[in-house]
XYZ file of C-alpha atoms in Angstrom:
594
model
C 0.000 0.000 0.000
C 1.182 3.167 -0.737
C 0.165 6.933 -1.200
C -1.511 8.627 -3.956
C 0.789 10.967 -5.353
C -2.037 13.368 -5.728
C -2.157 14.151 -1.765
C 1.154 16.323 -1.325
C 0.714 16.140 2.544
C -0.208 12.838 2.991
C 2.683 10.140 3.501
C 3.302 6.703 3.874
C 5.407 7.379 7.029
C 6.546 10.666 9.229
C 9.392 10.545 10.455
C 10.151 13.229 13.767
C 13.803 13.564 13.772
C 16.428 13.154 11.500
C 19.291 11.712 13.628
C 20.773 8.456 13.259
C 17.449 6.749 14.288
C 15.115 9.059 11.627
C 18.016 8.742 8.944
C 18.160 4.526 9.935
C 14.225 3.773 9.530
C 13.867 5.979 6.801
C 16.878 4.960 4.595
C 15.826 0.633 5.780
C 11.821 1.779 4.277
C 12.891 3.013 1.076
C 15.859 0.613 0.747
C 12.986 -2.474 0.556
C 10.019 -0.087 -0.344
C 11.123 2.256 -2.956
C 7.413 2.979 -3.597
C 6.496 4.777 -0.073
C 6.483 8.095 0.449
C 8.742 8.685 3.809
C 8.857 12.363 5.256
C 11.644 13.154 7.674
C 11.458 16.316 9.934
C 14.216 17.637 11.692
C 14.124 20.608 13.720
C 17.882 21.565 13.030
C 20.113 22.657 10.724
C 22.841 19.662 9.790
C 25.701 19.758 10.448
C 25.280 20.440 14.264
C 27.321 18.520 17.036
C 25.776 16.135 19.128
C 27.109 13.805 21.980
C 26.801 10.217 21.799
C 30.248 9.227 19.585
C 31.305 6.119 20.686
C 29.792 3.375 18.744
C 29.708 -0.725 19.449
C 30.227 -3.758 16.141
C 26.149 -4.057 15.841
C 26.293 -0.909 14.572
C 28.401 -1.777 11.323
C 26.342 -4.476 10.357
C 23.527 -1.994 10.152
C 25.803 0.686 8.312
C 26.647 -2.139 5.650
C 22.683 -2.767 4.934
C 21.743 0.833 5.133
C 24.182 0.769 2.114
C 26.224 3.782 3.465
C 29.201 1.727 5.423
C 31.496 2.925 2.580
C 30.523 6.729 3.092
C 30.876 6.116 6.446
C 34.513 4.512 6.416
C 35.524 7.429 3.889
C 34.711 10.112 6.413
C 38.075 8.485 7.821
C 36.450 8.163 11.390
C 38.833 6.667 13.900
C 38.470 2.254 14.223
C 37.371 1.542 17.463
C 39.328 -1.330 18.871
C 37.495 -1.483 21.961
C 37.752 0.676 25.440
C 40.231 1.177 28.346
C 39.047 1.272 31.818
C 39.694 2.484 35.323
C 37.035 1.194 36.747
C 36.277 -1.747 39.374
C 37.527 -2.428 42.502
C 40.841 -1.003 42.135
C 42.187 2.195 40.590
C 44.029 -0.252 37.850
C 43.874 0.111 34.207
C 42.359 -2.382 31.627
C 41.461 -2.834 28.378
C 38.418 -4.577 26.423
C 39.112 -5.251 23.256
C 36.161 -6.572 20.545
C 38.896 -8.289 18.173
C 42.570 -9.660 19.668
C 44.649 -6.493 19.366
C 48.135 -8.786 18.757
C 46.394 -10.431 15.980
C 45.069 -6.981 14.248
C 46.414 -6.525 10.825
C 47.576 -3.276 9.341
C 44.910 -2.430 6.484
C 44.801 0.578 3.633
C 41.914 2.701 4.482
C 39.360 3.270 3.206
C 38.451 -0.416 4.179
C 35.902 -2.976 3.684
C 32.922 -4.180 5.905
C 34.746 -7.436 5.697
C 37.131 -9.835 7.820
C 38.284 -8.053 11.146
C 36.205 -4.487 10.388
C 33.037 -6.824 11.136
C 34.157 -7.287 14.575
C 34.928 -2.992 15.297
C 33.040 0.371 15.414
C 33.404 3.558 14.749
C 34.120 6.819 16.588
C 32.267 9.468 15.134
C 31.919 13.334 15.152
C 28.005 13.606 14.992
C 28.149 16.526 13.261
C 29.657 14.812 10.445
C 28.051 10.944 10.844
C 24.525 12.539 11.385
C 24.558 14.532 8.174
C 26.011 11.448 6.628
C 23.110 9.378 7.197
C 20.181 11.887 6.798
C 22.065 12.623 2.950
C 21.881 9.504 2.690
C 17.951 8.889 3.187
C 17.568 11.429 1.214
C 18.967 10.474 -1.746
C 17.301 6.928 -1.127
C 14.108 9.326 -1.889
C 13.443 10.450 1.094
C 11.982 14.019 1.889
C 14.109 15.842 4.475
C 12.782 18.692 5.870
C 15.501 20.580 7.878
C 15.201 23.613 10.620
C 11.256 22.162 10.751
C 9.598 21.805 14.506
C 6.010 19.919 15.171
C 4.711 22.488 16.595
C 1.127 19.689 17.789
C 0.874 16.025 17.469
C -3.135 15.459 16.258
C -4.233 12.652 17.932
C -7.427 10.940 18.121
C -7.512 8.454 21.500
C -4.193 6.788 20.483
C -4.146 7.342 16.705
C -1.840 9.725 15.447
C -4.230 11.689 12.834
C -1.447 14.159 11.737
C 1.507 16.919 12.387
C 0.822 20.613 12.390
C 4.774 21.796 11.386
C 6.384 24.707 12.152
C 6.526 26.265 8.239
C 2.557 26.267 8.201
C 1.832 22.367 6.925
C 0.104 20.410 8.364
C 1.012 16.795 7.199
C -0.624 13.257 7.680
C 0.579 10.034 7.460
C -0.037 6.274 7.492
C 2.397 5.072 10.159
C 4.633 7.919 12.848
C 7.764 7.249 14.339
C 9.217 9.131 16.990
C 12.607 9.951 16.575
C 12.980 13.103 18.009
C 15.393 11.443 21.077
C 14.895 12.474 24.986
C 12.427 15.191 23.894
C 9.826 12.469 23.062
C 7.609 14.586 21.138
C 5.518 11.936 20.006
C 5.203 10.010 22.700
C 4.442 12.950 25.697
C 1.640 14.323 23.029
C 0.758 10.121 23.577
C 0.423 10.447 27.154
C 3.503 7.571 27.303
C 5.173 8.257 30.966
C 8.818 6.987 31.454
C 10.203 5.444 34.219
C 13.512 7.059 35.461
C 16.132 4.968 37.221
C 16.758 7.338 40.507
C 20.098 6.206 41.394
C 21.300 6.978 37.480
C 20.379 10.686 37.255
C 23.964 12.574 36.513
C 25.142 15.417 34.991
C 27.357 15.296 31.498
C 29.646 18.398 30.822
C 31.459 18.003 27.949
C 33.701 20.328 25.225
C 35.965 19.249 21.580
C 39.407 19.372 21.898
C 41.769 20.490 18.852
C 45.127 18.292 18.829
C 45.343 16.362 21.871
C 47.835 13.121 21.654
C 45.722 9.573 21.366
C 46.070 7.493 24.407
C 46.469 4.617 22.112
C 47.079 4.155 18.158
C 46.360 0.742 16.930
C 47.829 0.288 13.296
C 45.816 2.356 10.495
C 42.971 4.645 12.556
C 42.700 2.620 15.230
C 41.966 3.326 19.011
C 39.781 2.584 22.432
C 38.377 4.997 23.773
C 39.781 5.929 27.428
C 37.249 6.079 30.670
C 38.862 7.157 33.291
C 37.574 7.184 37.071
C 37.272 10.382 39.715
C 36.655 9.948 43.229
C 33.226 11.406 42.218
C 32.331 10.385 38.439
C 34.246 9.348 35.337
C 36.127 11.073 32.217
C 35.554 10.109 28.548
C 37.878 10.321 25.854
C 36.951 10.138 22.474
C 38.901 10.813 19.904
C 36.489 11.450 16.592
C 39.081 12.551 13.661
C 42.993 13.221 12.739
C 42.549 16.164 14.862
C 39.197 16.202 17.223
C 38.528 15.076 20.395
C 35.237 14.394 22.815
C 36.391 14.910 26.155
C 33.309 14.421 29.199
C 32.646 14.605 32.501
C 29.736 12.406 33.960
C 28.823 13.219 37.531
C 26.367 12.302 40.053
C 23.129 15.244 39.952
C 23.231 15.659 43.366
C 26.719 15.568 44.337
C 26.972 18.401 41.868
C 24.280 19.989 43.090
C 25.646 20.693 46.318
C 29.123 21.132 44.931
C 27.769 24.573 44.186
C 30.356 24.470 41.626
C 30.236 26.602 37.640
C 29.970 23.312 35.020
C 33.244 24.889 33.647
C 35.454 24.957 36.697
C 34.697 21.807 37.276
C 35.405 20.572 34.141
C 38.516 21.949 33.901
C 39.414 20.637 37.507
C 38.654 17.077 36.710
C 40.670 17.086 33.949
C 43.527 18.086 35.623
C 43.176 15.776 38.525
C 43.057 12.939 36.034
C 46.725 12.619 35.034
C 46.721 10.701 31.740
C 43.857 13.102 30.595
C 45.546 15.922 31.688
C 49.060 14.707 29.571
C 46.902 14.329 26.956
C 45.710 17.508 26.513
C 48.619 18.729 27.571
C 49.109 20.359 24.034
C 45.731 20.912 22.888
C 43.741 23.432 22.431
C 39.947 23.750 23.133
C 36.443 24.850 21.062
C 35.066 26.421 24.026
C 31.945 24.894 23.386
C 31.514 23.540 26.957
C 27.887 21.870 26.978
C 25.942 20.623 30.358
C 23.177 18.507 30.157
C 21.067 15.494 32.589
C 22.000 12.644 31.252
C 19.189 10.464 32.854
C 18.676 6.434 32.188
C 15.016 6.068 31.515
C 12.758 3.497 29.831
C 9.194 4.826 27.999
C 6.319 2.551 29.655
C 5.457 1.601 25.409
C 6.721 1.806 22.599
C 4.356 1.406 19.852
C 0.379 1.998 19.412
C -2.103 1.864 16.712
C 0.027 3.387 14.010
C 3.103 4.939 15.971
C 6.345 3.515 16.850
C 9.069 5.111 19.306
C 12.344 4.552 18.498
C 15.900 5.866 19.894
C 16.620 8.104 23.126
C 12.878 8.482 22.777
C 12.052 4.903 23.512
C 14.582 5.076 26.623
C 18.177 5.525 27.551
C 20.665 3.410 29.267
C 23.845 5.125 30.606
C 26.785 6.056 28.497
C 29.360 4.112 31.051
C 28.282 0.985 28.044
C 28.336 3.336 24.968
C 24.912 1.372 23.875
C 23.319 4.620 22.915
C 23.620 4.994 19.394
C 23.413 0.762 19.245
C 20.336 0.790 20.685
C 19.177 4.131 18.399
C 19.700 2.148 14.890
C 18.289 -1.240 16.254
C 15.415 -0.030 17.434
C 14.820 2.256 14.343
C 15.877 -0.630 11.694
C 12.697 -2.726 14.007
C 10.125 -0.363 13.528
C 11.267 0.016 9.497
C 10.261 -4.016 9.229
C 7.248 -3.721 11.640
C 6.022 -1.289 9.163
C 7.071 -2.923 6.122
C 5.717 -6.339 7.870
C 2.338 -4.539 8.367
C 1.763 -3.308 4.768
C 2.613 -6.997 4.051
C -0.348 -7.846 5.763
C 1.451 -11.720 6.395
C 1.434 -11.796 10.026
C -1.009 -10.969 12.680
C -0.574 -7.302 13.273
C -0.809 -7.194 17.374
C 2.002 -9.507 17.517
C 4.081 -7.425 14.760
C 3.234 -4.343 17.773
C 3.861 -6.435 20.998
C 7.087 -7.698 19.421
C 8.794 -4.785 18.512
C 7.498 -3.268 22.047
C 8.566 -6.056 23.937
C 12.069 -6.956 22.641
C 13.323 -3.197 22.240
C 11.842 -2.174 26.306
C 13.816 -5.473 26.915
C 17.380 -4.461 25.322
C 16.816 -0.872 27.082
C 16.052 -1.903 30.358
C 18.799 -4.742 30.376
C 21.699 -2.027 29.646
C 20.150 -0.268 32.577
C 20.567 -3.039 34.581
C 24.293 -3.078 33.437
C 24.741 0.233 34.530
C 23.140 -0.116 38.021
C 25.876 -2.948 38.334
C 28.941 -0.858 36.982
C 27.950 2.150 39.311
C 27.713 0.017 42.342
C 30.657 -1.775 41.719
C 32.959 0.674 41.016
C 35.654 1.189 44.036
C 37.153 3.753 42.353
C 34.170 6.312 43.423
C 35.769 7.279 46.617
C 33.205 9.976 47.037
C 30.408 8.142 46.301
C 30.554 5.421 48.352
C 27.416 5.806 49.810
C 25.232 6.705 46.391
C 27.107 3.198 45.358
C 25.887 1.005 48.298
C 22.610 2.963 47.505
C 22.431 1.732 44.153
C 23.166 -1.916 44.884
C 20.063 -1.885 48.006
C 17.371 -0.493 45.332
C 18.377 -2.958 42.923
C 18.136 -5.893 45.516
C 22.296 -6.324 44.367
C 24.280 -8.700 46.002
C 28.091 -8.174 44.937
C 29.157 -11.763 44.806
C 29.534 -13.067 40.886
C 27.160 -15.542 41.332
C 24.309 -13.615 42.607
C 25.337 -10.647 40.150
C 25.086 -12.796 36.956
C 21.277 -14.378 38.205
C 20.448 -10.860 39.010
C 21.456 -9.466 35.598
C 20.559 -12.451 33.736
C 16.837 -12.209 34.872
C 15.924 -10.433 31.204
C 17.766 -13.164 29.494
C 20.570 -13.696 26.961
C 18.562 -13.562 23.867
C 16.836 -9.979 24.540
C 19.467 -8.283 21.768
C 19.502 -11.021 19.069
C 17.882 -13.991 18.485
C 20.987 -15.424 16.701
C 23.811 -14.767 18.785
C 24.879 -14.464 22.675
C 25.263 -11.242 23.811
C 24.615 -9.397 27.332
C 23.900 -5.542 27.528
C 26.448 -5.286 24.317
C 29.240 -7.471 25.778
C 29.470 -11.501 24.788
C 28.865 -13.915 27.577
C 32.633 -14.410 28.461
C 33.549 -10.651 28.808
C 30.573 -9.788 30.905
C 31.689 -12.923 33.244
C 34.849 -11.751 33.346
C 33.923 -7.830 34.322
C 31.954 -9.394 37.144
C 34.741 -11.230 38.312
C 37.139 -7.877 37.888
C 34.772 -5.816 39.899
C 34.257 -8.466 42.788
C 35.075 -8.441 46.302
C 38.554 -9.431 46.583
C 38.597 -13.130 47.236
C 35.077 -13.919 45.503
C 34.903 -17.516 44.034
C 35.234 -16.683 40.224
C 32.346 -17.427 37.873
C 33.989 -20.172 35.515
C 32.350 -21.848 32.475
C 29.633 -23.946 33.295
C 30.900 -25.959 30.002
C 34.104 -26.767 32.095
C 34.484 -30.000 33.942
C 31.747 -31.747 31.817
C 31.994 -33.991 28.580
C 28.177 -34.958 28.217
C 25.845 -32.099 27.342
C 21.722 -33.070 25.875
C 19.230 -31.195 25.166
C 16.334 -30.981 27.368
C 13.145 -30.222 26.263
C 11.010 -31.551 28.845
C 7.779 -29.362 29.236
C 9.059 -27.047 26.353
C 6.193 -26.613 23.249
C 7.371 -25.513 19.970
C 6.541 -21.867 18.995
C 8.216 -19.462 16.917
C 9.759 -15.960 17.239
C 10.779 -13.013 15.042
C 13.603 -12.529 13.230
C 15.242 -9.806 11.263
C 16.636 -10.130 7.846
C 16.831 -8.670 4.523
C 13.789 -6.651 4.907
C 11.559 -9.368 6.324
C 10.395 -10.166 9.729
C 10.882 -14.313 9.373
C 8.803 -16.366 12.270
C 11.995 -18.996 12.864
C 11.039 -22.043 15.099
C 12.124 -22.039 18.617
C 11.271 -24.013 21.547
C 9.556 -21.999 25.059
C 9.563 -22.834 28.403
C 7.908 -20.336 30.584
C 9.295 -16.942 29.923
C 12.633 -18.676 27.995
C 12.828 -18.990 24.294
C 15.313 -21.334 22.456
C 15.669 -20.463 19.193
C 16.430 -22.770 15.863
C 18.511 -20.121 14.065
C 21.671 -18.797 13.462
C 24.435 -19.657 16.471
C 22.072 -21.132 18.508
C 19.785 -23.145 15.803
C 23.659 -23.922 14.700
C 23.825 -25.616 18.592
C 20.697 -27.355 18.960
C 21.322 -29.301 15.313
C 25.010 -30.778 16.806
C 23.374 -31.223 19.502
C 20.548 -33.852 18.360
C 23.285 -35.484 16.533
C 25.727 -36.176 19.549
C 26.254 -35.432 23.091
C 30.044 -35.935 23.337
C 31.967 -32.944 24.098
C 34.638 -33.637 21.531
C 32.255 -34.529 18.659
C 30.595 -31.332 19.864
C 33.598 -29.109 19.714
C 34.415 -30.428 16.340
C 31.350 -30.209 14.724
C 31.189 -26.178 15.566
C 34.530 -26.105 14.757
C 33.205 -27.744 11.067
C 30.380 -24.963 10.615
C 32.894 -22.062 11.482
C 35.153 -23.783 8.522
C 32.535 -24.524 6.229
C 31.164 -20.637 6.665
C 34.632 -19.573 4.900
C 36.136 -17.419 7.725
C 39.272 -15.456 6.203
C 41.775 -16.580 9.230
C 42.645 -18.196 12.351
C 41.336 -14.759 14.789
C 38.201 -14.613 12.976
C 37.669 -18.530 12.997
C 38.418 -18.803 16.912
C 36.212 -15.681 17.461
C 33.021 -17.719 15.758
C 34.205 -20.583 17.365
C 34.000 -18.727 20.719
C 30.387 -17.606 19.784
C 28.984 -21.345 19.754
C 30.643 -22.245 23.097
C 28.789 -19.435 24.399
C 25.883 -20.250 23.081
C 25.980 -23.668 24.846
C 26.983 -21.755 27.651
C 23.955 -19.606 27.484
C 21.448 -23.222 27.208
C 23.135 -24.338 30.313
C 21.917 -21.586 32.322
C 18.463 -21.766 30.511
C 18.417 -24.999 31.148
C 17.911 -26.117 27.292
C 21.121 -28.149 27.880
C 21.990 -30.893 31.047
C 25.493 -31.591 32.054
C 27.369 -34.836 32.824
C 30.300 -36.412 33.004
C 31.661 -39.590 31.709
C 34.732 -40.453 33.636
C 36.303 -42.538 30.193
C 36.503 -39.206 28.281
C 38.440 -36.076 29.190
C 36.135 -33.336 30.228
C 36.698 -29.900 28.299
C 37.978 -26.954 29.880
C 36.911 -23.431 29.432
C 38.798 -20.625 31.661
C 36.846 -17.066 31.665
C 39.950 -15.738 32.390
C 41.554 -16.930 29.475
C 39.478 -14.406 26.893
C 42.011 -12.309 25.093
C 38.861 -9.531 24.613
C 39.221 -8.342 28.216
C 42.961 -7.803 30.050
C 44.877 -5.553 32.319
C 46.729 -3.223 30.319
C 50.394 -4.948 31.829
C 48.732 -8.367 30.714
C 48.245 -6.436 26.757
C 52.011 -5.524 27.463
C 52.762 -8.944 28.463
C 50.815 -10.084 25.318
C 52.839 -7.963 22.425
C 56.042 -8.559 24.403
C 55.852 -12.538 24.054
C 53.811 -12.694 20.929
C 54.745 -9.114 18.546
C 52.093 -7.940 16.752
C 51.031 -7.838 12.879
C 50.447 -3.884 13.304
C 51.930 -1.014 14.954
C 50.450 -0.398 18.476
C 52.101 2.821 20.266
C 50.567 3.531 23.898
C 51.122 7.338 25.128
């Protein structure tokens, strides 16, 4: 179904905002639609600078579709490698890396959305990336209506009947998305209340930075980005370009309140109390562009009605500390594109096509909350804050030992994100076991694998029924066959659908390691980083059935049991471990740490 051309203010879709969410769902419509009429309207003028820089690998895969990963990687954007930390119990320094940085390979830029680069992000300067993407939908066909407010969102009970703008028009549409971030246009005119996580309401202060030295460069563009711990909040360091920088300050609302203090002196005094900040800008000069804003985790109470979708910072907000932001922005935007292309299909039962996209996206956001509330109340380093931390950890019902943590934050599940592979609030299973274990009590029992010790692992479907769920791909909302149990879906596709079929074949460990070790192979993987990183992702996902209880354990005392060591990831290490690393192994690319 689409619009009659004869109606110049009637669309298919309206689009409020023309950030990376708007740009996302409008550029995903027309990519599979050409035939609908989408309407963007953006209240600014692009280019305009915006916070929010530091992106995670989901991210690329939805550049690549979006068809504008090669504008994207031209813009010459810094390759993020991963982070480094102070943060955790002690005042030590460690990095998190998304690929093994000894086994990253120097690489002519521009580069393709191939081999290694499908395992990084990017580091963006939003005033750049945003007016990347929103060109971008617009030369997919979209209409982009720039330095445009909504002045009134018509509404009719919880219809959306139209948009009185700013220049005078007054347009209507099919379908609405709200994409106008925190503001939540759409969804306050809605009547859709938020729920704001108390012990998460803290102040960003922020400025760019001209020339400052790079913590870290990793071969051709490549970084981390740098968080750095205060007695009283945390630093960011972002480097966006040859020659920019994002450099924040995130501190607790009410300890700043009764600081008493000017945003800017502040500023300026935390980055001089940080030392490796303060080397680093040693030589730089700033924009004086110094920016203060509440930077508040919340989660909208829906996120879709009868012909409206909410999308982005608008849908809800998890704290920076994970940079899940802008991950969560394009996901949830690329949903509601299929949900709406789904719809006009007419193939599936429209109140499930609603309650899925509402359901799964409020899940993702309020799972990186979750994260957060765990970070915050586990971080020794916030001297100051000692109190607000113990706070944090009685409101969430938080006990600090790893195994109560991981049932705590595994109460949403492991397959909230994707129904294909195992990740947890942006991190795979195995580096968000082994952050738990960095920031707990001195002397805690580690986590472990609950893969190691065993050599027998079945299925176990006892009291499951066979359902389906939905999954994204190439335009197309698929219902894939899983198996439910209660609240706990196991799904027959991708990594996990990969599991359950070696599974039903055999239940020895060694058979079971070298079957995945067979799909990785037969999937064509360029080398031996990329094939033990896949490889990584099925042992995970067995992991993840363990806990679910999809898979039972046991041990036949013929057969060597296998052994899995969550310490033993080389995606999360102290930074004189990485030293230790390149020392006794070299490197295929230059790394140089200032």
């Amino acid at each position: 179904m689409v619009t009659p051309a004869s109606n110049a203010n009637h669309y298919d879709v309206a689009i409020i905002g023309g950030g990376p969410s708007g740009s996302t769902a409008a550029t995903l419509l027309r990519k599979y639609n050409p035939a609908l009429r989408v309407i963007v309207i953006e209240k600014d003028q692009f280019p305009r600078d915006h916070i929010g820089e530091s992106q995670l690998p989901s991210i690329s895969a939805i550049l690549d579709e979006m068809g504008v990963w090669d504008k994207v990687e031209a813009a010459d954007f810094p390759v993020k490698i991963g982070a480094s930390y102070t943060w955790g119990r002690e005042a030590d320094q460690w990095d998190f890396s998304f690929y093994p940085v000894e086994q990253w390979k120097d690489e002519p830029r521009p580069a393709k959305f191939e081999g290694q680069r499908r395992f990084t992000a990017f580091q963006v300067d939003r005033a750049i990336y945003d007016k990347i993407l929103l060109d971008h939908a617009a030369e997919h066909g979209t209409e982009v209506h720039e330095m445009t407010g909504v002045d009134e969102v018509m509404r009719d009970a919880d219809r959306v009947t139209g948009l009185k703008l700013s220049n005078g028009r007054t347009i209507t549409a099919r379908y609405y998305i709200d994409a106008s971030g925190t503001v939540g246009i759409l969804r306050r005119a809605i009547g859709v209340e938020v729920d704001i996580a108390p012990e998460l309401k803290n102040i960003a202060i922020w400025d760019y930075w001209q020339n400052t030295e790079w913590a870290e460069r990793i071969g051709v563009g490549g970084t981390r980005v740098q968080v750095r711990s205060l007695p009283y909040g945390w630093i960011w360091f972002i480097p966006l370009g040859p020659s920019r920088t994002s450099i924040g300050l995130i501190v607790n609302a009410e300890y700043y309140k009764n600081l008493g203090k000017p945003p800017e002196d502040l500023y300026l005094e935390s980055l001089e109390k940080q030392g490796e900040i303060h080397r680093l800008v040693k030589n730089a000069t700033r924009e004086h562009k110094l920016t203060a804003t509440k930077d508040w985790s919340q989660l909208a109470h829906r996120l879709a009605g009868e012909n409206w979708f909410v999308v982005g910072e608008a849908a809800g907000f998890a704290d920076p500390i994970l940079a899940a932001g802008m991950s969560l922005a394009h996901a949830s935007a690329r949903d509601a594109a299929y949900t709406i292309l789904e719809l006009d299909r007419g193939e599936h039962d429209p109140v499930w096509l609603r309650k899925r996209f509402d359901e799964r996206n409020r899940t993702n956001i309020a799972q990186h909350i979750r994260f957060a509330q765990y970070w915050y109340s586990a971080n020794g380093c916030f001297t100051d804050l000692q109190e607000h931390c113990t706070k944090i950890a009685e409101t969430a019902g938080l006990n600090l030992n790893p195994q109560k943590v991981w049932q705590w934050l595994a109460q949403s599940g492991f397959i909230s994100e994707a129904l294909d592979v195992p990740t947890f609030g942006s991190f795979d299973v195995a580096s968000a076991k082994q952050v738990i274990d960095r920031f707990a009590p001195a002397g805690a029992k580690p986590l472990g694998f609950m893969v190691s010790g065993y050599n027998v692992f079945k299925l176990n479907l006892r009291g499951a029924k066979e359902t389906f769920a939905g999954h994204l791909t190439e335009g197309r909302i698929e219902k894939v066959p899983c198996y439910q149990r209660g609240d706990s879906i196991l799904p027959k596709v991708g990594f996990y659908g990969a599991v359950v079929d070696v599974l039903q074949r055999t239940s020895d460990a060694r058979e079971i390691v070298s079957a995945f070790s067979g799909i990785v192979s037969a999937g064509g993987t360029a080398d031996g980083a990329t094939h033990n990183a896949m490889l990584s992702r099925l042992i995970q996902c067995l992991e993840v059935l363990i806990e679910h209880h999809w898979v039972t354990r046991d041990n036949n005392s013929k057969k060597p049991a296998l052994r899995i060591a969550a310490g033993d990831s080389r995606f999360l290490r102290s930074r004189e471990e990485t030293l230790k690393v390149l020392a006794e192994h070299g490197s295929e690319t230059t790394i140089q740490f200032n």
